[in-house]
Amino acid sequence: MWWKNSVVYQIYPRSFADSNGDGIGDLNGITAHLDYLQKLGVDVVWLSPVYQSPNDDNGYDISDYQNIMQEFGTMEEFDRMLAEMHKRGIRLVMDLVVNHTSDEHAWFIESKKSKENPYRDFYIWREGKDGKEPNNWGACFGGSTWEYDRETDMYYLHCFSKKQPDLNWENKAVRNNIYEMMCWWCEKGIDGFRMDVISMISKEQSYPNGEIHGGSSYADFGPFVCNGPRVHEYLQEMNREVLSKYNLLTVGETAGVTIEEAKKYANLDGTELGMVFQFEHVDLTVGEFGKWTDERFCLKDLREVLNKWQTELEGKAWNSLYWSNHDQPRAVSRFGNDGPMYRKLSAKMLATCLHMMKGTPYIYQGEEIGMTNAYFEKIEEYRDIESIHAFEDAMERNIMAEEDMISALKVISRDNARTPMQWNRSRHAGFTTGTPWIGINQNYLQINAEDALQDADSIFYYYQKLIALRKQYNIVVDGIFYGLLEDDDKIYAYERILGNQKLVVGCNFTDKKVDCTLFDNAEEGEELISNYKHHKKGILKPYEARVILFS
Ligand code: GLC
Ligand code: CA
């Protein structure tokens, strides 16, 4: 299982590198920067969707699974990119979005035509109840999950936007079509799939009303959609029909996953997926208004969640490790400190904390140079469908003051992670020669890849070293995790044990020095990495991280 020793780098293609000056990142832009990724040392690229799409949700609404989005390039350019990756020892994991398609997908266009159409049952159609929607579920990007279709006087289900109709996995023909498409990509030579909201593919067939909470006008569909009745059966079937025939990395994006469910999805017998993304550590601040708050996490809660996943999956399932992705704010802004004084130190501390845990680490583009939140001030600057809908909804229904919503967006909006990759100090950060599709973070003069490559002490080289340690020391991959200092509210510490070796990891999550006896006997071991050159006995300096191997 090669992916246990791997580090994955996520590319959000729209924002990575633009090769032709139209302001939109593209495949040739990625190909042009593969040496950079090789230098970093990552083994795998996870590429967010590049398929044909009307871009209602930036490619997570696919209208043709076997064609490349025009803005991103051509299939020939894709093949070249894949070949250039493989030449450099980098494998490619594709995003698989099969809970839903675009409403512009040929299947949906057919499905909509009539109740008798052979594609009708590819989607989920229900009759209305008393002239209203079939039930009270609310969609992720606003409104009801049901959209009325006048032609046939029925409603179709969409858990996300109305341009993202959910596929009907109960229909074997749907599943067969998906498996065939997956095999087609595998035959092309790709190395895996990241499966978009794959925990949502099996719905409770009675479609009952849900409970309405707090300020919402709609119910949460979660209990009837996430980890639904047949989801494991479907994934086992997919595994038999596709996954088991190739040597793939598979990771499920599993909204609502619990430890018990994860043990099934990512079981070590390999009958379903390789690993899953859990959400508990990025949902710590979810509250009355869902994710829309500017509240910060607290270390005790964070540790409780991460340690639980580390210890409870031990020997049962494999973890994935991440601080950020295209749906989350920037890691250093959210969990570290993005001010000028501590940005570098805290970014390295977070990297240490994550990469020394047990599981496969994921780096989101720009994280390796410590890119920060965009903190857009005006709603006009946002491009993300979720952010825009949430803002409009909050204003329309008067549930949050405008300034509160803006301050929530500033710290939690998905657009924080979607501003273009900062390559150098030239105009538009070297991302494009044209007009970028979304604003560039103006700190690119201080934070960019070119400067990082010139600075031996940069975050980039720190990540490079962390990745190299994983290759060098088995204990980083296989050591059993045990939490340390579990009541501390400033230091996150743990150890990893393998045979008679012990790896001790200590991370100060604050901007103050704190007392710490963890490393009092550090001379007896070997320091593998630290973000400080000099240490003081009995103390961890602000955002200090240290890793000592005892053997
Ligand atoms: C996943 C994607 C997200 C997308 C949603 C609907 O959560 O990561 O970007 O909006 O699914 O496809
Ligand atoms: Ca372009």
Coordinates of C-alpha atoms and ligand atoms in Angstrom, one line a residue:
M1 CA 0.0 0.0 0.0
W2 CA 2.3 2.7 -1.4
W3 CA 0.0 5.5 -0.3
K4 CA 0.8 4.9 3.4
N5 CA 4.3 6.3 2.8
S6 CA 3.1 9.1 0.5
V7 CA 2.5 12.8 0.9
V8 CA -0.3 14.2 -1.2
Y9 CA -0.4 17.8 -2.7
Q10 CA -3.8 19.2 -3.6
I11 CA -4.0 21.4 -6.7
Y12 CA -7.1 23.6 -7.2
P13 CA -6.5 24.1 -10.9
R14 CA -8.4 27.3 -11.3
S15 CA -6.0 29.0 -8.9
F16 CA -2.7 27.3 -9.5
A17 CA -1.1 28.7 -12.6
D18 CA -2.5 30.3 -15.8
S19 CA -0.5 29.6 -18.9
N20 CA -2.4 31.6 -21.5
G21 CA -3.3 34.9 -19.9
D22 CA -7.1 34.4 -19.6
G23 CA -6.9 34.8 -15.8
I24 CA -7.8 31.1 -15.1
G25 CA -5.4 28.4 -14.1
D26 CA -5.0 25.5 -16.5
L27 CA -3.4 22.2 -17.2
N28 CA -0.4 23.6 -19.0
G29 CA 0.1 25.9 -16.0
I30 CA 0.3 22.8 -13.8
T31 CA 2.7 21.0 -16.2
A32 CA 5.0 24.1 -16.1
H33 CA 5.3 23.8 -12.3
L34 CA 5.9 20.2 -11.8
D35 CA 9.6 20.7 -11.1
Y36 CA 8.5 22.8 -8.2
L37 CA 6.5 19.9 -6.8
Q38 CA 9.2 17.4 -7.4
K39 CA 11.6 19.7 -5.5
L40 CA 9.1 19.8 -2.6
G41 CA 9.2 16.0 -2.6
V42 CA 5.5 15.1 -2.8
D43 CA 4.6 11.7 -4.2
V44 CA 1.0 12.4 -5.3
V45 CA -1.1 15.2 -6.7
W46 CA -4.8 15.3 -6.0
L47 CA -6.3 17.4 -8.7
S48 CA -9.7 19.1 -8.0
P49 CA -12.1 18.6 -11.0
V50 CA -10.9 19.4 -14.5
Y51 CA -13.8 17.9 -16.3
Q52 CA -16.3 19.7 -18.5
S53 CA -18.5 21.8 -16.3
P54 CA -20.6 25.0 -16.5
N55 CA -18.8 26.0 -13.3
D56 CA -21.7 26.6 -11.0
D57 CA -19.5 25.2 -8.2
N58 CA -16.1 25.6 -9.9
G59 CA -16.1 22.2 -11.6
Y60 CA -17.8 20.2 -8.8
D61 CA -20.8 20.2 -11.2
I62 CA -19.7 18.0 -14.1
S63 CA -21.4 17.9 -17.5
D64 CA -19.1 15.4 -19.1
Y65 CA -16.9 13.0 -17.1
Q66 CA -14.7 12.1 -20.1
N67 CA -13.8 15.5 -21.4
I68 CA -11.6 18.4 -20.1
M69 CA -13.1 21.8 -19.2
Q70 CA -12.3 24.1 -22.1
E71 CA -10.9 26.7 -19.8
F72 CA -8.4 24.2 -18.5
G73 CA -7.2 22.8 -21.8
T74 CA -7.6 19.6 -23.9
M75 CA -7.3 15.9 -23.3
E76 CA -4.0 15.9 -25.1
E77 CA -2.7 18.5 -22.6
F78 CA -4.0 16.3 -19.8
D79 CA -2.2 13.3 -21.2
R80 CA 1.0 15.3 -21.4
M81 CA 0.6 16.6 -17.8
L82 CA 0.1 13.0 -16.6
A83 CA 3.1 11.8 -18.5
E84 CA 5.3 14.6 -17.1
M85 CA 4.1 13.8 -13.6
H86 CA 4.9 10.2 -13.9
K87 CA 8.3 11.1 -15.3
R88 CA 9.0 12.9 -12.1
G89 CA 7.7 10.0 -9.9
I90 CA 4.5 11.9 -9.0
R91 CA 1.3 10.0 -9.2
L92 CA -2.1 11.6 -10.0
V93 CA -5.3 11.2 -8.0
M94 CA -8.4 12.6 -9.8
D95 CA -11.5 14.1 -8.1
L96 CA -14.5 11.8 -8.6
V97 CA -17.7 13.7 -8.2
V98 CA -20.5 11.1 -8.5
N99 CA -23.0 12.0 -5.9
H100 CA -24.4 14.5 -8.4
T101 CA -23.8 15.8 -11.9
S102 CA -24.4 19.1 -13.5
D103 CA -27.9 19.8 -14.7
E104 CA -26.2 20.2 -18.1
H105 CA -25.0 16.6 -18.1
A106 CA -26.6 14.6 -21.0
W107 CA -28.1 12.2 -18.5
F108 CA -30.0 14.9 -16.8
I109 CA -31.1 16.6 -20.0
E110 CA -32.6 13.3 -21.0
S111 CA -34.0 12.6 -17.5
K112 CA -35.9 15.9 -17.5
K113 CA -37.6 15.3 -20.8
S114 CA -40.3 12.9 -19.7
K115 CA -41.3 10.4 -17.1
E116 CA -40.8 7.6 -19.6
N117 CA -37.3 8.6 -20.7
P118 CA -34.8 5.8 -20.2
Y119 CA -32.7 8.2 -18.1
R120 CA -35.5 9.3 -15.9
D121 CA -34.4 7.1 -13.0
F122 CA -30.8 8.3 -13.2
Y123 CA -31.9 11.0 -10.9
I124 CA -34.2 11.3 -7.9
W125 CA -37.7 12.5 -8.8
R126 CA -40.5 12.7 -6.4
E127 CA -44.1 14.1 -6.4
G128 CA -44.8 17.2 -4.4
K129 CA -46.9 17.1 -1.2
D130 CA -49.9 19.5 -1.1
G131 CA -48.4 21.7 -3.8
K132 CA -45.1 21.9 -1.9
E133 CA -41.7 20.2 -1.9
P134 CA -41.7 16.4 -1.1
N135 CA -40.0 17.1 2.2
N136 CA -38.4 19.9 4.3
W137 CA -34.7 19.4 3.6
G138 CA -32.4 22.3 3.0
A139 CA -29.7 22.3 0.3
C140 CA -26.1 23.1 1.1
F141 CA -26.0 26.2 -1.1
G142 CA -29.4 27.6 0.0
G143 CA -33.1 26.9 -0.4
S144 CA -34.9 23.5 -0.6
T145 CA -33.1 20.4 -1.8
W146 CA -36.0 20.0 -4.2
E147 CA -36.4 21.8 -7.5
Y148 CA -39.7 21.9 -9.2
D149 CA -39.9 20.9 -12.9
R150 CA -43.0 22.2 -14.7
E151 CA -42.7 19.9 -17.7
T152 CA -43.4 16.7 -15.7
D153 CA -44.9 18.3 -12.5
M154 CA -42.3 16.7 -10.3
Y155 CA -39.4 17.7 -8.1
Y156 CA -35.8 16.5 -8.4
L157 CA -33.4 16.3 -5.5
H158 CA -30.2 18.4 -5.2
C159 CA -28.3 18.3 -2.0
F160 CA -26.1 21.1 -3.3
S161 CA -27.1 23.8 -5.8
K162 CA -30.1 23.3 -8.1
K163 CA -27.5 22.9 -10.9
Q164 CA -26.2 19.8 -9.1
P165 CA -28.9 17.2 -9.3
D166 CA -28.2 14.1 -7.2
L167 CA -27.7 10.8 -9.0
N168 CA -29.9 7.9 -8.1
W169 CA -27.5 5.2 -6.9
E170 CA -30.4 2.8 -6.4
N171 CA -30.4 2.4 -10.1
K172 CA -27.9 -0.2 -11.2
A173 CA -27.5 1.4 -14.6
V174 CA -26.2 4.6 -12.9
R175 CA -23.6 2.6 -11.0
N176 CA -22.5 0.6 -14.0
N177 CA -22.0 3.8 -16.0
I178 CA -20.0 5.3 -13.2
Y179 CA -17.8 2.2 -12.8
E180 CA -17.2 2.1 -16.6
M181 CA -16.1 5.8 -16.5
M182 CA -13.8 5.1 -13.6
C183 CA -12.2 2.2 -15.4
W184 CA -11.7 4.4 -18.5
W185 CA -9.7 6.9 -16.4
C186 CA -7.7 4.0 -14.7
E187 CA -6.9 2.6 -18.1
K188 CA -5.5 6.1 -19.0
G189 CA -3.0 5.5 -16.2
I190 CA -4.2 7.7 -13.3
D191 CA -3.4 6.5 -9.8
G192 CA -6.4 7.1 -7.7
F193 CA -9.6 8.9 -6.8
R194 CA -10.6 11.4 -4.2
M195 CA -14.3 10.8 -3.9
D196 CA -16.4 13.9 -3.4
V197 CA -19.1 13.6 -0.7
I198 CA -19.1 9.9 -1.2
S199 CA -20.8 9.3 2.1
M200 CA -24.0 10.9 0.6
I201 CA -24.7 8.5 -2.3
S202 CA -27.2 6.3 -0.5
K203 CA -30.4 8.1 0.7
E204 CA -33.0 6.9 3.1
Q205 CA -35.7 5.9 0.6
S206 CA -38.7 7.1 2.5
Y207 CA -37.3 10.7 2.3
P208 CA -38.8 11.7 5.7
N209 CA -39.0 15.3 7.0
G210 CA -36.1 16.3 9.2
E211 CA -35.9 18.4 12.4
I212 CA -35.5 22.1 11.9
H213 CA -32.9 23.7 14.1
G214 CA -32.0 27.3 15.1
G215 CA -32.4 30.1 12.7
S216 CA -33.0 27.8 9.7
S217 CA -36.2 27.4 7.6
Y218 CA -35.1 24.0 6.4
A219 CA -34.1 20.7 8.0
D220 CA -30.7 19.1 7.9
F221 CA -30.7 16.2 5.5
G222 CA -27.6 14.7 7.2
P223 CA -29.4 11.9 9.2
F224 CA -31.1 10.6 6.0
V225 CA -28.2 11.1 3.5
C226 CA -24.8 10.8 5.2
N227 CA -23.6 7.2 5.7
G228 CA -27.0 6.1 4.3
P229 CA -28.4 2.6 4.3
R230 CA -26.6 1.2 1.2
V231 CA -23.4 3.2 1.1
H232 CA -21.1 0.4 2.2
E233 CA -22.8 -2.0 -0.2
Y234 CA -22.2 0.4 -3.1
L235 CA -18.6 1.0 -2.2
Q236 CA -17.9 -2.7 -1.9
E237 CA -19.4 -3.2 -5.3
M238 CA -17.3 -0.3 -6.7
N239 CA -14.3 -1.9 -5.1
R240 CA -15.0 -5.2 -6.8
E241 CA -15.8 -3.7 -10.1
V242 CA -13.1 -1.1 -10.3
L243 CA -10.8 -0.3 -7.4
S244 CA -9.5 -3.8 -6.8
K245 CA -8.4 -4.1 -10.4
Y246 CA -5.9 -1.2 -10.1
N247 CA -3.3 -0.1 -7.7
L248 CA -5.0 3.1 -6.4
L249 CA -5.0 5.6 -3.7
T250 CA -8.6 6.2 -2.7
V251 CA -9.8 8.7 -0.2
G252 CA -13.4 9.4 0.5
E253 CA -14.6 12.8 1.4
T254 CA -17.1 11.6 4.0
A255 CA -19.3 14.4 5.4
G256 CA -20.8 13.3 8.7
V257 CA -18.4 10.3 9.2
T258 CA -18.0 8.9 12.7
I259 CA -15.2 6.6 14.0
E260 CA -17.5 3.6 13.6
E261 CA -18.3 4.5 10.0
A262 CA -14.7 5.3 9.2
K263 CA -13.7 1.8 10.3
K264 CA -15.9 0.4 7.6
Y265 CA -15.1 2.9 4.8
A266 CA -11.3 2.6 5.3
N267 CA -11.1 -0.9 6.8
L268 CA -7.7 -2.5 6.5
D269 CA -9.0 -5.5 4.5
G270 CA -9.3 -3.0 1.7
T271 CA -12.9 -3.9 0.8
E272 CA -14.0 -0.3 0.4
L273 CA -11.6 2.8 0.4
G274 CA -8.0 3.4 1.4
M275 CA -8.9 6.3 3.8
V276 CA -11.4 9.0 4.5
F277 CA -11.4 12.7 5.2
Q278 CA -13.1 13.3 8.6
F279 CA -14.4 16.8 9.4
E280 CA -14.5 17.0 13.2
H281 CA -11.4 19.2 13.6
V282 CA -12.5 21.7 10.9
D283 CA -16.0 21.8 12.3
L284 CA -15.1 22.6 15.9
T285 CA -16.5 26.1 15.6
V286 CA -19.8 25.1 13.9
G287 CA -22.7 26.5 15.9
E288 CA -26.0 28.3 15.8
F289 CA -25.5 29.6 12.2
G290 CA -23.7 26.6 11.0
K291 CA -20.1 27.4 9.9
W292 CA -20.7 31.1 9.8
T293 CA -18.9 32.5 12.7
D294 CA -15.5 34.2 13.3
E295 CA -14.8 32.2 16.4
R296 CA -11.4 30.5 16.9
F297 CA -10.8 26.9 17.8
C298 CA -9.5 26.0 21.3
L299 CA -6.6 23.6 21.6
K300 CA -8.2 21.2 24.0
D301 CA -11.1 20.5 21.6
L302 CA -8.7 20.2 18.7
R303 CA -6.5 17.7 20.5
E304 CA -9.5 15.7 21.7
V305 CA -10.7 15.3 18.2
L306 CA -7.3 14.5 16.5
N307 CA -6.2 12.2 19.3
K308 CA -9.5 10.3 19.1
W309 CA -9.0 9.7 15.4
Q310 CA -5.4 8.7 15.9
T311 CA -6.0 6.2 18.7
E312 CA -9.4 4.8 17.7
L313 CA -8.4 3.9 14.1
E314 CA -5.2 2.2 15.2
G315 CA -5.1 -1.3 13.8
K316 CA -8.5 -0.8 12.2
A317 CA -8.3 1.8 9.5
W318 CA -5.9 4.3 8.0
N319 CA -6.1 8.1 8.7
S320 CA -5.8 11.0 6.3
L321 CA -4.2 14.2 7.8
Y322 CA -5.0 17.7 6.7
W323 CA -5.3 21.3 8.0
S324 CA -6.8 22.8 4.9
N325 CA -8.2 22.2 1.4
H326 CA -10.2 24.2 -1.2
D327 CA -13.3 24.2 1.1
Q328 CA -11.4 25.5 4.2
P329 CA -9.6 28.6 5.2
R330 CA -5.8 28.8 5.1
A331 CA -4.1 26.6 7.7
V332 CA -1.8 29.3 9.1
S333 CA -4.6 31.8 9.5
R334 CA -6.9 29.4 11.1
F335 CA -4.8 27.2 13.4
G336 CA -1.6 29.3 13.6
N337 CA -0.7 33.0 13.5
D338 CA -0.5 34.8 10.2
G339 CA 0.9 38.1 11.5
P340 CA 4.4 39.1 10.3
M341 CA 6.1 38.1 13.6
Y342 CA 4.9 34.4 13.8
R343 CA 3.7 33.4 10.4
K344 CA 6.7 31.4 9.4
L345 CA 7.2 29.8 12.9
S346 CA 3.6 28.9 13.3
A347 CA 3.3 27.5 9.8
K348 CA 6.2 25.2 10.5
M349 CA 4.8 24.2 13.9
L350 CA 1.5 23.2 12.3
A351 CA 3.3 21.2 9.6
T352 CA 5.3 19.4 12.2
C353 CA 2.2 18.6 14.3
L354 CA 0.4 17.1 11.3
H355 CA 3.2 15.4 9.4
M356 CA 4.4 13.4 12.5
M357 CA 1.0 11.9 13.1
K358 CA -0.1 8.6 11.8
G359 CA -1.7 8.7 8.4
T360 CA -1.2 10.2 4.9
P361 CA -0.6 13.9 5.0
Y362 CA -2.3 16.3 2.5
I363 CA -0.8 19.7 1.7
Y364 CA -3.1 22.2 0.1
Q365 CA -1.4 24.4 -2.6
G366 CA 0.2 27.4 -1.0
E367 CA 0.3 25.9 2.4
E368 CA 4.0 25.1 1.8
I369 CA 4.8 28.8 1.5
G370 CA 2.5 29.8 4.4
M371 CA -0.2 31.5 2.3
T372 CA -2.8 33.3 4.4
N373 CA -6.5 34.0 4.3
A374 CA -7.6 36.6 1.8
Y375 CA -9.8 38.4 4.3
F376 CA -12.0 39.9 1.6
E377 CA -14.0 42.9 3.0
K378 CA -16.7 43.3 0.4
I379 CA -19.2 40.7 -0.8
E380 CA -18.5 41.7 -4.4
E381 CA -15.0 40.2 -4.0
Y382 CA -16.3 36.7 -3.3
R383 CA -16.7 34.2 -6.1
D384 CA -17.8 31.1 -4.1
I385 CA -21.4 29.9 -4.5
E386 CA -21.6 28.8 -0.9
S387 CA -20.4 32.2 0.5
I388 CA -22.6 34.3 -1.8
H389 CA -25.7 32.2 -1.0
A390 CA -25.1 32.3 2.7
F391 CA -24.6 36.0 2.7
E392 CA -27.8 36.6 0.7
D393 CA -29.7 34.3 2.8
A394 CA -28.5 35.9 6.1
M395 CA -29.4 39.4 4.7
E396 CA -32.8 38.3 3.3
R397 CA -34.0 36.6 6.4
N398 CA -32.3 39.1 8.7
I399 CA -30.7 36.4 10.9
M400 CA -27.3 38.0 11.1
A401 CA -26.0 41.6 10.9
E402 CA -24.1 42.4 7.7
E403 CA -20.9 43.1 9.6
D404 CA -21.1 39.8 11.5
M405 CA -21.6 37.9 8.3
I406 CA -18.7 39.7 6.6
S407 CA -16.4 39.0 9.6
A408 CA -17.5 35.3 9.4
L409 CA -16.8 35.1 5.7
K410 CA -13.4 36.8 6.2
V411 CA -12.2 33.9 8.4
I412 CA -14.2 30.9 7.2
S413 CA -15.2 31.4 3.5
R414 CA -13.9 28.9 1.0
D415 CA -12.5 31.7 -1.1
N416 CA -9.7 32.2 1.5
A417 CA -8.1 29.1 0.0
R418 CA -9.0 29.9 -3.6
T419 CA -7.0 33.0 -4.2
P420 CA -4.2 32.4 -6.8
M421 CA -1.0 30.6 -5.9
Q422 CA 1.7 33.3 -5.2
W423 CA 4.6 32.4 -7.5
N424 CA 6.7 35.5 -7.4
R425 CA 6.8 39.3 -6.9
S426 CA 5.7 40.2 -10.4
R427 CA 2.2 41.6 -11.2
H428 CA -0.6 39.2 -10.1
A429 CA 2.0 37.2 -8.2
G430 CA 3.1 35.5 -11.4
F431 CA -0.2 33.6 -11.5
T432 CA -1.4 35.2 -14.7
T433 CA -0.5 37.9 -17.2
G434 CA -4.2 38.7 -17.6
T435 CA -6.9 39.6 -15.1
P436 CA -7.2 36.9 -12.4
W437 CA -10.7 35.4 -12.0
I438 CA -10.5 36.1 -8.2
G439 CA -8.5 38.7 -6.3
I440 CA -4.8 38.0 -5.5
N441 CA -3.8 38.3 -1.9
Q442 CA -1.9 41.5 -1.7
N443 CA 0.8 40.0 0.6
Y444 CA 2.4 38.3 -2.4
L445 CA 5.3 40.6 -2.2
Q446 CA 6.2 39.1 1.2
I447 CA 4.8 35.6 0.5
N448 CA 5.7 33.8 -2.7
A449 CA 7.3 30.7 -4.0
E450 CA 10.3 32.3 -5.6
D451 CA 11.4 34.0 -2.4
A452 CA 10.8 30.8 -0.5
L453 CA 13.1 28.9 -2.8
Q454 CA 15.8 31.4 -2.2
D455 CA 15.6 31.2 1.6
A456 CA 17.2 28.2 3.2
D457 CA 15.1 28.8 6.3
S458 CA 11.7 29.0 4.4
I459 CA 8.5 27.1 5.2
F460 CA 9.0 25.4 1.8
Y461 CA 12.3 23.8 2.8
Y462 CA 10.8 22.8 6.2
Y463 CA 8.0 20.9 4.4
Q464 CA 10.7 19.3 2.1
K465 CA 12.5 18.1 5.2
L466 CA 9.3 16.7 6.8
I467 CA 8.5 14.8 3.7
A468 CA 12.0 13.4 3.5
L469 CA 11.7 12.2 7.2
R470 CA 8.7 10.1 6.3
K471 CA 10.9 8.3 3.7
Q472 CA 13.8 7.9 6.1
Y473 CA 12.2 6.8 9.3
N474 CA 9.6 4.0 9.4
I475 CA 8.4 5.2 12.8
V476 CA 6.9 8.2 11.1
V477 CA 4.7 5.9 9.0
D478 CA 4.1 2.9 11.3
G479 CA 4.7 4.1 14.9
I480 CA 1.7 3.8 17.2
F481 CA 0.3 7.1 18.4
Y482 CA -0.1 8.0 22.1
G483 CA -1.2 11.4 23.3
L484 CA 0.9 13.3 25.8
L485 CA 0.1 16.2 28.2
E486 CA -3.6 15.7 27.4
D487 CA -4.8 18.5 29.8
D488 CA -2.4 21.2 28.5
D489 CA -4.2 24.1 26.8
K490 CA -1.0 25.5 25.1
I491 CA 1.1 22.5 24.0
Y492 CA 0.1 19.7 21.7
A493 CA 2.3 16.7 22.3
Y494 CA 2.4 13.1 21.5
E495 CA 4.7 10.2 21.0
R496 CA 5.0 7.5 18.4
I497 CA 6.3 4.0 19.3
L498 CA 7.8 1.4 17.0
G499 CA 9.7 -1.5 18.5
N500 CA 12.2 0.0 20.9
Q501 CA 12.1 3.4 19.2
K502 CA 10.1 6.4 20.5
L503 CA 9.4 9.6 18.7
V504 CA 8.4 12.6 20.8
V505 CA 6.6 15.5 19.3
G506 CA 5.9 18.8 21.1
C507 CA 4.2 21.8 19.6
N508 CA 3.5 25.2 21.3
F509 CA 0.3 26.5 19.8
T510 CA 0.7 30.0 21.5
D511 CA 2.7 33.2 20.9
K512 CA 4.2 33.0 24.4
K513 CA 6.9 30.8 25.8
V514 CA 5.6 28.0 28.0
D515 CA 7.1 25.7 30.6
C516 CA 7.6 22.2 29.2
T517 CA 9.6 19.3 30.6
L518 CA 9.0 17.1 27.6
F519 CA 12.4 17.6 26.2
D520 CA 14.5 17.8 29.3
N521 CA 16.4 14.6 28.3
A522 CA 16.6 15.6 24.6
E523 CA 20.4 15.1 24.6
E524 CA 19.7 11.3 24.9
G525 CA 18.0 11.3 21.6
E526 CA 18.4 12.7 18.1
E527 CA 16.6 15.8 17.0
L528 CA 14.9 15.1 13.7
I529 CA 13.5 18.5 13.1
S530 CA 12.6 21.8 14.8
N531 CA 11.6 25.3 13.8
Y532 CA 14.1 26.8 16.2
K533 CA 17.9 26.4 16.1
H534 CA 18.4 27.0 19.8
H535 CA 16.3 25.6 22.5
K536 CA 16.0 26.4 26.2
K537 CA 15.7 23.6 28.7
G538 CA 12.3 23.5 30.4
I539 CA 10.7 25.8 27.9
L540 CA 9.0 25.8 24.5
K541 CA 9.5 29.2 22.8
P542 CA 6.5 30.8 20.9
Y543 CA 5.2 28.4 18.3
E544 CA 8.1 26.1 18.9
A545 CA 7.9 22.6 17.5
R546 CA 10.4 19.8 18.2
V547 CA 10.7 16.2 17.2
I548 CA 13.2 13.9 19.1
L549 CA 13.8 10.3 18.3
F550 CA 14.9 8.0 21.1
S551 CA 16.3 4.6 20.2
Ligands
GLC1 C1 -17.4 18.7 -1.8 C2 -16.4 19.6 -2.5 C3 -16.9 21.0 -2.5 C4 -18.2 21.0 -3.3 C5 -19.2 19.9 -2.8 C6 -20.2 19.7 -3.8 O1 -17.6 19.0 -0.5 O2 -15.1 19.6 -1.8 O3 -16.0 21.9 -3.1 O4 -18.8 22.2 -3.3 O5 -18.6 18.7 -2.5 O6 -19.7 19.0 -4.9
CA2 CA -5.7 29.9 -18.5

